[in-house]
Amino acid sequence: MDRLRRRTVLRHLAAPALALAVVAALPLAPGPATPAAAAPPEFQPVSVSYGPPPGATVKGQFLSYNDFHGAIDPPSGSGAVVNASGTSTPAGGVEYLATYLKKLRAEAKAEGRQTVTVGAGDLIGATPLVSAAFHDEPTIELMNQIGLQVSSVGNHEFDEGVNELIRMQRGGCHPTDGCQDGDGFGGAKFTYLAANTINKKTGLPILPPIDIKIINGVPVGFVGMTLEGTAAIVNPAGIQNVRFADEVETANKWGSVLKLLGVKAQVLLVHEGGSQATATPTPGVSDCNGFTGPIVPIVAGLNPEFGLVVSGHTHRFYSCTLPNKKGTSVVTSAGTNGQIVTDTDWSIDRRTGRFAEITAKNVIVENGVPDGNGGWQRDANGIFLRNPATADAAAKKVADKYRTAVAPIANRIVGRITADITRTATPAGESPLGDVIADAQLARTTGEGAQIALMNPGGIRADFDAEASAGGEANGEITYGEAFTVQPFNNLVVTQTFTGAQLKEVLEQQFVGYNGQNSTKILQVSAGLTYTWSASAALGSKISNLALNGTPIDPAASYKITTNDFLANGGDGFSSLTAGTGRVTAPGFDVDALVAYLGAGAPVAPGPANRISTVA
């Protein structure tokens, strides 16, 4: 195929039909032989030149973000600020994100750069009520409005199952609730990429695996995917007909397709990531301090055409240079909740079609009012003031439509707390808020004879801030919207019977490497259940002193144990929880159990966080 014909094909490639035909004949490229656990210490914040270009170049810009999680409103509580470089900056909110995107695009245009705006998954799912009440249609509508063009899927895109994700892309009213806002739902104008989410029957991705943008006559290719471990962290009920393939094999496979089509400047959008090391002061948003994480071995196995990897999932910020199979890739992440945008400038050699230079920096999406002394203005309760002068009017108009619609539900007072209740865990992995939620689920199911409740920490999405006042409520009062933000998944609450031996097996499965568990996850436990775990003990033998109300758990006795249905179905790698018998489902959802507990009587205090202990 000559260059002219190839460019013609690319300009008319609206869907990867050609690529799907070609890829069937391609073998999967092997991943790295020995995955690395951590990036070497010499990695630095990103600025990469691939040598002097032999010919003319095309300049462009990528704007990227990840893990938006329907954060239409600015985050509150401890999540209201971005802590970096020893400072705290109030940030986030979709109308402020829109402002920064417009500003950065304008700056790029002045430099002769064309912008492509991309995402790395978890745009929806685990969302506050303003989005979740409408099945995340508001978030999709706002992503359209602020100019997102292409994004990978993430694990939370599967929270309501594969069919609902496809509806998010293609549009149409919800099959049960219809179009609640009265004006229909047209779906995403941007392209969701799902290269490694494979339909078990057809063997093909459920959504496009690749996308191609033509920038001043030069093609740039995108491959998008979620993490291979998605099946372990979403409700199994919604993903029964798909599998999640290896990230490296999939990326290289579709990268080879792009290369066959003449696309040699490639970007991987992947919902997997890493993190900087803890330091004092805190690392900067564009730093790469002691970087580690699953993204490191993924990048190590990539073909060299992948000059840029936009990552996510870990909710951390960084910009790094990491080695790929034969060269160097720029790797970025923009934290979470739309509080940061990654601004990546690049150039491509017109003759070779490859990246010539890539530089990237993270930009904080400030939403506060400066106090004139290097800080930010606050109200009488210490809450940061928002700056209306920097809010984008068009995005705010769309957001306000949904804020108004949900306000009567969101602002309803459901209970009281005595002080902030946080997700901050002890060295043993227990948090005050985890205690409270486990106690709430136990209280909800005592009528079914429940004795113990277990809660997955990943299902706790925010803290309770006693001073926050989204709806004008008094200090200590909790609204339904705040409760929903803490527990947004609408999981069912189920009670099953286990033996004491099975309960111990469940707790042993908290630790990475045991019985298929891929990461350590300490379950939160209800009052009365106590135990100790040992960091040095062998897998399968870490749990000791397991007792209920001071009485040792009898391996042969039966106990009724409450969890959400996500865990009961084996979510988060807890396959041992599928062994329960006599499942009974409580009325309503998990958030209803929490709401009932918050409003049952006296204000709720933070949990004691003393039920789980650990030894070396």
XYZ file of C-alpha atoms in Angstrom:
616
model
C 0.000 0.000 0.000
C 1.603 3.317 -0.993
C 1.687 6.266 1.391
C -1.146 8.183 -0.310
C -3.518 5.213 -0.246
C -2.598 4.431 3.340
C -3.371 7.982 4.447
C -6.719 7.778 2.624
C -7.603 4.613 4.537
C -6.692 6.250 7.827
C -8.795 9.318 7.138
C -11.862 7.122 6.649
C -11.211 4.669 9.480
C -14.312 5.414 11.549
C -14.204 1.977 13.237
C -11.529 -0.687 13.500
C -13.219 -3.130 11.118
C -10.092 -3.412 9.002
C -7.972 -3.833 12.094
C -10.240 -6.568 13.430
C -9.790 -8.491 10.214
C -6.022 -8.075 10.226
C -5.529 -8.913 13.887
C -7.105 -12.342 13.629
C -3.984 -13.464 11.787
C -1.532 -11.926 14.256
C 0.067 -13.919 17.093
C 0.024 -12.475 20.559
C 3.346 -10.879 21.437
C 4.794 -12.277 24.669
C 5.020 -10.068 27.728
C 8.231 -9.377 29.607
C 10.041 -12.544 30.691
C 10.785 -11.257 34.197
C 8.368 -8.519 35.343
C 10.090 -5.799 37.329
C 8.606 -4.860 40.694
C 9.857 -1.302 40.814
C 11.298 1.427 38.664
C 15.016 2.098 39.124
C 15.826 5.138 41.276
C 17.301 7.103 38.370
C 13.891 7.696 36.785
C 13.167 11.392 36.538
C 10.150 13.586 35.748
C 9.403 13.419 32.096
C 11.060 15.257 29.229
C 12.142 13.000 26.397
C 13.848 13.710 23.089
C 14.271 10.877 20.600
C 17.146 12.598 18.816
C 17.287 15.421 16.266
C 14.508 14.896 13.731
C 15.868 14.497 10.206
C 12.925 16.338 8.671
C 10.001 18.638 9.361
C 7.844 17.968 12.417
C 4.203 18.196 13.376
C 3.481 19.615 16.844
C 0.561 18.617 19.015
C -0.818 18.401 22.529
C -2.527 15.679 24.551
C -4.644 16.697 27.526
C -5.438 13.746 29.755
C -7.107 12.793 33.003
C -8.226 9.591 34.681
C -10.414 8.265 37.491
C -12.935 11.098 37.258
C -15.542 8.943 39.077
C -18.424 11.284 38.307
C -16.895 14.062 40.430
C -19.188 16.725 39.018
C -19.082 18.635 42.301
C -15.734 19.662 43.777
C -14.579 16.979 46.233
C -15.028 17.789 49.916
C -13.421 16.855 53.209
C -9.858 15.554 53.082
C -10.257 15.039 49.334
C -10.956 18.717 48.661
C -7.284 19.513 48.146
C -4.337 18.249 46.155
C -1.423 17.780 48.542
C 1.844 18.172 46.661
C 5.233 19.806 47.145
C 4.330 20.548 50.751
C 1.262 22.620 49.868
C -2.492 21.987 49.749
C -4.511 23.354 46.841
C -8.336 23.174 46.641
C -9.137 21.592 43.304
C -11.730 19.826 41.183
C -15.312 20.250 40.034
C -16.366 19.814 36.439
C -16.875 23.545 35.715
C -13.291 24.189 36.844
C -11.962 21.233 34.873
C -13.656 22.688 31.786
C -11.989 26.054 32.399
C -8.525 24.536 32.610
C -9.049 22.389 29.521
C -10.067 25.463 27.522
C -7.131 27.454 28.855
C -4.573 24.762 28.030
C -6.046 24.219 24.560
C -5.833 27.938 23.850
C -2.183 28.027 24.911
C -1.418 25.082 22.637
C -3.244 26.648 19.708
C -1.133 29.788 20.099
C 1.947 27.567 19.703
C 0.546 25.904 16.583
C -0.381 22.701 18.390
C -3.577 20.723 17.755
C -5.082 19.169 20.898
C -6.475 15.686 21.487
C -8.177 15.170 24.877
C -7.994 11.635 26.262
C -8.852 9.630 29.362
C -7.579 6.505 31.106
C -10.743 4.993 32.534
C -13.030 5.115 35.572
C -14.802 8.186 34.251
C -17.968 6.649 35.678
C -18.715 4.221 38.495
C -18.250 4.790 42.231
C -19.847 8.164 41.609
C -21.613 10.657 43.895
C -25.391 10.824 43.848
C -25.579 13.712 41.361
C -24.283 11.308 38.711
C -25.253 7.904 40.088
C -28.942 8.807 40.507
C -29.130 9.035 36.705
C -26.987 5.952 35.990
C -23.983 8.201 35.257
C -25.615 9.790 32.221
C -24.713 13.249 33.654
C -21.021 12.394 33.657
C -21.104 11.145 30.073
C -23.004 14.270 28.983
C -20.428 16.467 30.720
C -17.466 14.563 29.256
C -19.025 15.271 25.856
C -19.480 18.918 26.755
C -15.899 19.503 27.914
C -14.423 17.908 24.809
C -13.186 14.422 25.711
C -12.382 12.537 22.499
C -11.140 9.063 23.415
C -10.746 7.081 26.653
C -9.918 3.607 27.801
C -12.436 1.791 29.931
C -11.550 1.153 33.563
C -12.790 -1.410 36.042
C -15.542 0.898 37.293
C -16.986 1.215 33.806
C -18.181 -2.347 34.483
C -19.920 -1.608 37.806
C -23.342 -2.056 36.208
C -22.187 -4.703 33.753
C -21.127 -4.937 30.130
C -24.518 -4.111 28.646
C -24.747 -0.879 30.622
C -21.257 0.131 29.505
C -22.267 -0.386 25.891
C -25.331 1.787 26.519
C -23.029 4.502 27.869
C -21.207 4.439 24.523
C -24.140 4.066 22.163
C -26.921 5.857 24.039
C -30.538 5.000 24.691
C -32.695 5.115 27.797
C -32.009 2.884 30.780
C -33.894 -0.431 30.380
C -35.553 -0.108 33.799
C -35.565 3.565 34.777
C -35.896 5.115 31.327
C -34.541 8.591 30.610
C -35.051 10.274 33.955
C -34.022 13.781 32.942
C -36.679 13.956 30.235
C -34.417 14.759 27.291
C -33.117 11.359 26.217
C -29.568 10.038 26.328
C -27.422 10.088 23.212
C -24.421 8.281 24.671
C -20.766 9.203 24.555
C -19.544 11.362 21.706
C -16.050 10.253 22.641
C -14.810 6.743 21.873
C -14.431 4.214 24.645
C -11.621 1.736 23.884
C -11.688 -1.778 25.369
C -8.940 -3.713 23.604
C -8.528 -6.376 26.281
C -12.190 -6.874 27.206
C -12.966 -9.898 25.074
C -16.376 -11.356 24.351
C -16.023 -15.058 25.179
C -18.285 -16.079 22.300
C -16.844 -13.962 19.474
C -13.278 -13.633 20.702
C -13.359 -9.919 19.833
C -13.297 -6.770 21.984
C -16.709 -5.575 23.144
C -15.878 -2.007 22.059
C -13.251 -0.648 19.647
C -9.684 -1.555 20.601
C -8.007 1.323 18.758
C -8.608 4.834 17.494
C -6.654 7.006 15.053
C -6.461 10.784 14.932
C -4.933 12.643 11.978
C -2.922 15.667 13.166
C -1.942 17.956 10.293
C -1.730 14.981 7.973
C 0.170 12.697 10.384
C -1.600 9.777 12.112
C -1.492 9.151 15.852
C -2.838 5.843 17.120
C -4.442 4.985 20.451
C -4.864 1.604 22.121
C -7.095 1.567 25.199
C -7.753 -1.048 27.874
C -8.509 -1.751 31.495
C -6.302 -3.729 33.862
C -6.187 -7.482 33.395
C -7.296 -7.911 37.023
C -10.656 -6.201 36.467
C -12.614 -9.427 36.946
C -11.443 -9.663 40.567
C -12.592 -6.169 41.539
C -16.024 -5.792 39.925
C -19.246 -7.648 40.563
C -18.914 -10.961 38.728
C -22.596 -10.926 37.803
C -22.140 -8.226 35.160
C -19.083 -9.637 33.380
C -19.910 -13.318 32.958
C -19.613 -13.208 29.171
C -16.236 -11.476 28.897
C -12.624 -12.068 29.861
C -9.828 -9.570 30.426
C -6.625 -10.247 28.503
C -3.009 -9.484 29.397
C -2.160 -5.793 29.043
C 1.253 -6.195 27.365
C 0.141 -8.845 24.885
C -2.949 -6.867 23.973
C -1.166 -3.546 23.592
C 1.543 -4.982 21.363
C -0.992 -6.910 19.311
C -3.035 -3.831 18.481
C 0.066 -1.680 18.243
C 1.225 -4.030 15.496
C -2.075 -3.483 13.699
C -1.561 0.274 13.898
C 1.972 -0.139 12.564
C 0.698 -2.195 9.636
C -1.619 0.709 8.875
C 1.340 3.072 8.883
C 0.718 4.519 12.348
C 4.056 4.630 14.164
C 3.307 7.277 16.824
C 1.274 5.336 19.376
C -0.344 6.136 22.725
C -1.454 3.529 25.253
C -4.421 4.491 27.436
C -4.383 1.922 30.236
C -6.312 1.769 33.473
C -3.426 0.536 35.565
C -0.751 2.554 37.298
C 1.759 3.076 40.050
C 2.701 5.590 42.705
C 5.501 7.775 43.963
C 7.192 6.926 47.237
C 6.107 8.635 50.428
C 8.289 11.638 51.201
C 8.408 14.844 53.222
C 7.543 17.246 51.763
C 5.060 15.433 49.565
C 6.240 14.837 45.992
C 5.176 17.304 43.322
C 2.358 16.542 40.925
C 4.833 16.153 38.052
C 7.509 14.266 39.981
C 8.559 10.628 39.724
C 9.914 10.033 43.223
C 10.765 6.391 44.015
C 8.200 5.197 41.507
C 6.780 1.657 41.765
C 3.697 -0.241 40.708
C 2.133 -2.645 38.196
C 2.543 -0.172 35.337
C 6.349 -0.616 35.458
C 6.464 -4.198 34.089
C 3.659 -3.372 31.668
C 5.679 -0.560 30.122
C 8.810 -2.748 30.147
C 7.112 -5.145 27.737
C 5.726 -2.569 25.304
C 6.869 -2.115 21.738
C 8.921 1.087 21.270
C 6.200 2.752 19.171
C 4.329 3.458 22.413
C 5.986 6.773 23.171
C 3.303 7.788 25.668
C 1.410 5.757 28.265
C -1.514 7.523 29.973
C -2.259 5.491 33.099
C -4.689 5.480 36.018
C -6.367 3.289 38.629
C -4.065 4.111 41.560
C -5.456 7.665 41.956
C -1.899 9.039 42.151
C -0.181 11.817 40.242
C 3.151 11.439 38.461
C 5.010 11.964 35.210
C 7.855 9.544 34.526
C 10.113 8.118 31.877
C 10.161 4.303 31.989
C 11.995 1.807 29.792
C 9.946 -0.084 27.228
C 11.088 -3.119 25.271
C 13.633 -1.206 23.185
C 13.548 2.400 24.317
C 11.742 4.855 26.577
C 8.096 5.694 27.175
C 6.639 8.721 28.910
C 4.181 7.577 31.605
C 1.663 9.926 33.224
C -1.268 9.956 35.627
C -3.459 12.848 36.755
C -4.583 11.715 40.194
C -8.341 11.488 40.540
C -11.676 13.340 40.549
C -10.714 15.803 37.801
C -8.400 17.673 40.160
C -5.428 17.494 37.783
C -4.945 17.615 34.012
C -1.828 16.257 32.327
C -0.544 18.629 29.642
C 1.660 16.732 27.186
C 3.362 18.511 24.296
C 4.819 16.405 21.517
C 6.239 16.495 18.031
C 6.302 13.857 15.296
C 8.856 13.544 12.519
C 6.870 13.843 9.287
C 9.264 11.547 7.422
C 9.317 8.660 9.903
C 5.899 9.179 11.497
C 7.431 8.571 14.937
C 7.480 10.742 18.040
C 10.461 13.087 18.009
C 9.884 14.743 21.376
C 7.490 14.404 24.323
C 7.267 16.595 27.406
C 4.591 16.355 30.079
C 3.515 18.183 33.211
C 0.565 17.912 35.555
C -1.559 21.013 36.126
C -3.744 21.400 39.242
C -7.353 22.381 38.513
C -7.624 25.102 41.151
C -11.125 26.053 42.294
C -10.411 28.245 45.333
C -10.273 31.932 46.107
C -6.730 33.149 46.884
C -6.369 34.854 50.267
C -3.531 37.107 49.138
C -1.037 35.409 51.446
C -0.287 32.324 49.388
C -3.259 30.434 50.780
C -6.979 30.053 50.151
C -10.072 31.647 51.667
C -12.348 29.535 53.867
C -15.788 29.967 55.392
C -16.598 30.010 59.124
C -16.472 26.194 59.257
C -13.075 26.043 57.604
C -14.436 24.905 54.236
C -12.655 26.262 51.168
C -14.600 28.881 49.225
C -15.151 28.232 45.509
C -14.239 30.842 42.952
C -17.206 31.611 40.666
C -14.979 33.727 38.433
C -13.058 30.674 37.236
C -16.052 28.369 36.677
C -16.952 27.558 33.079
C -20.520 28.718 32.475
C -21.437 26.072 29.894
C -20.279 23.140 32.006
C -21.875 24.654 35.098
C -25.218 24.938 33.292
C -25.256 21.207 32.542
C -24.064 20.284 36.028
C -26.611 22.566 37.687
C -29.443 20.839 35.837
C -28.589 17.597 37.607
C -27.698 19.245 40.900
C -31.148 20.818 40.987
C -32.867 17.574 40.066
C -31.152 15.542 42.766
C -31.056 18.183 45.530
C -34.295 17.150 47.326
C -32.877 13.651 47.773
C -29.228 14.551 48.258
C -29.819 17.241 50.908
C -32.158 15.214 53.111
C -30.712 14.883 56.626
C -30.388 11.194 57.511
C -28.330 11.186 60.695
C -25.597 12.721 62.822
C -21.983 12.046 63.704
C -19.925 13.264 66.646
C -16.737 13.966 64.663
C -15.060 13.280 61.336
C -15.106 9.568 60.498
C -12.317 8.637 58.108
C -11.064 5.767 55.969
C -7.534 6.214 57.331
C -6.369 2.746 58.299
C -4.302 1.595 61.259
C -1.153 -0.481 60.616
C -3.454 -3.500 60.951
C -5.631 -2.216 58.087
C -8.713 -1.204 60.083
C -10.369 2.208 59.799
C -12.911 4.065 61.955
C -15.291 4.353 59.008
C -14.820 0.695 58.140
C -15.941 -0.185 61.654
C -19.033 1.992 61.359
C -20.089 0.511 58.009
C -19.575 -3.061 59.207
C -21.601 -2.277 62.334
C -24.345 -0.760 60.167
C -24.590 -3.876 58.027
C -24.665 -6.095 61.091
C -27.430 -3.974 62.625
C -29.372 -4.272 59.372
C -29.301 -8.090 59.492
C -29.536 -9.060 63.153
C -33.141 -10.019 62.449
C -31.771 -12.760 60.198
C -29.541 -13.957 63.022
C -26.369 -12.316 61.713
C -23.440 -12.411 64.147
C -20.625 -10.902 62.083
C -20.356 -8.414 59.223
C -17.418 -7.961 56.830
C -16.893 -4.960 54.525
C -14.416 -4.553 51.664
C -12.279 -1.409 52.103
C -12.404 -0.571 48.389
C -16.157 -0.055 48.680
C -15.651 2.899 51.051
C -15.192 5.837 48.700
C -15.084 8.946 50.911
C -14.807 10.139 54.512
C -17.533 11.692 56.621
C -16.632 15.326 57.306
C -18.585 16.687 60.267
C -18.076 20.301 59.165
C -18.931 19.896 55.466
C -22.234 21.477 54.450
C -23.189 20.800 50.850
C -26.879 21.382 51.536
C -26.714 23.928 54.357
C -26.912 21.317 57.111
C -25.511 21.955 60.588
C -22.182 20.630 61.821
C -22.377 16.900 62.432
C -25.494 16.394 60.333
C -25.144 13.892 57.474
C -27.167 14.105 54.287
C -28.239 11.252 52.066
C -25.913 12.589 49.381
C -22.948 12.404 51.750
C -23.855 8.858 52.764
C -24.194 7.847 49.127
C -20.786 9.333 48.316
C -19.315 7.068 50.994
C -21.107 3.968 49.660
C -22.142 4.586 46.033
C -22.365 1.084 44.579
C -25.938 0.074 45.441
C -24.760 -3.379 46.508
C -27.218 -5.699 48.187
C -26.664 -6.773 51.796
C -26.691 -10.541 52.158
C -26.313 -12.963 55.066
C -24.908 -16.467 54.666
C -23.853 -19.324 56.911
C -20.189 -20.312 57.207
C -18.302 -22.623 59.499
C -15.633 -21.176 61.744
C -13.025 -22.864 59.561
C -14.487 -21.182 56.489
C -14.431 -17.796 58.236
C -10.739 -18.237 58.986
C -10.154 -19.181 55.340
C -11.881 -15.950 54.249
C -9.585 -13.933 56.499
C -6.505 -15.787 55.272
C -7.528 -14.820 51.726
C -7.003 -11.155 52.600
C -3.300 -11.531 51.790
C -1.753 -11.371 48.345
C -0.697 -14.716 46.920
C -3.090 -16.868 48.916
C -5.785 -18.804 47.048
C -5.623 -16.514 44.025
C -5.663 -13.201 45.881
C -3.844 -10.581 43.765
C -3.443 -7.827 46.381
C -3.718 -7.518 50.144
C -7.165 -6.270 51.198
C -8.022 -6.126 54.899
C -11.754 -6.583 55.405
C -13.425 -4.255 57.892
C -15.145 -6.125 60.733
C -18.133 -5.538 62.979
C -18.074 -5.156 66.755
C -17.332 -8.351 68.646
C -15.089 -9.970 66.043
C -11.393 -9.740 66.906
C -8.245 -11.338 65.564
C -4.512 -10.851 65.018
C -2.583 -11.269 61.793
C 1.135 -11.796 61.369
C 3.092 -10.187 58.555
C 5.843 -12.824 58.722
C 3.702 -15.936 59.033
C 3.274 -18.199 56.032
C 0.356 -17.711 53.686
C -2.633 -19.627 54.991
C -1.377 -19.332 58.579
C -1.432 -15.579 59.203
C -4.622 -15.415 61.322
C -4.602 -16.121 65.060
C -6.638 -15.305 68.167
C -9.864 -15.304 66.124
C -12.751 -14.718 68.512
C -16.334 -13.488 68.709
C -17.211 -11.512 71.825
C -14.134 -12.950 73.505
C -14.971 -16.591 72.745
C -12.632 -18.364 70.314
C -14.193 -19.143 66.964
C -15.025 -22.871 66.786
C -13.871 -24.266 63.404
C -16.757 -26.746 63.360
C -19.516 -24.366 64.498
C -21.767 -22.386 62.154
C -21.876 -18.586 62.047
C -24.152 -16.236 60.143
C -22.047 -13.617 58.357
C -23.202 -10.522 56.495
C -21.416 -8.977 53.509
C -22.446 -7.066 50.437
C -23.300 -9.169 47.405
C -20.136 -8.007 45.613
C -18.093 -9.894 48.193
C -20.568 -12.761 48.397
C -20.160 -13.280 44.657
C -16.379 -13.517 45.025
C -15.471 -9.892 44.360
C -12.077 -8.452 45.358
C -10.603 -11.929 45.054
C -12.578 -13.385 47.974
C -13.603 -16.609 46.280
C -13.913 -18.181 49.749
C -17.017 -16.070 50.359
C -18.864 -17.918 47.601
C -18.909 -21.008 49.844
C -21.643 -19.605 52.100
C -25.027 -21.303 52.297
C -28.591 -20.184 52.973
C -28.168 -16.730 51.443
C -30.776 -14.202 52.627
C -30.956 -10.687 51.160
C -31.896 -7.695 53.308
C -34.281 -5.025 52.011
C -32.751 -2.159 50.040
C -29.074 -1.515 49.398
C -25.928 -1.180 51.476
C -26.323 2.604 51.594
C -29.767 2.081 53.134
C -28.171 0.078 55.939
C -25.731 2.916 56.561
C -28.476 5.553 56.483
C -30.608 3.579 58.953
C -27.649 3.235 61.320
C -26.782 6.932 61.164
C -30.350 7.886 62.013
C -31.151 5.236 64.588
C -30.487 7.269 67.717
C -27.599 9.166 69.245
C -24.949 10.663 66.950
C -22.566 8.030 65.660
C -18.963 8.215 66.853
C -15.922 7.097 64.853
C -15.280 3.390 65.172
C -12.563 2.368 67.653
C -10.346 0.730 65.002
C -9.115 -1.770 67.612
C -10.744 -4.986 66.432
C -7.842 -6.119 64.248
C -4.274 -6.230 65.523
C -1.049 -7.150 63.794
C 2.326 -8.515 64.806
C 5.565 -8.914 62.903
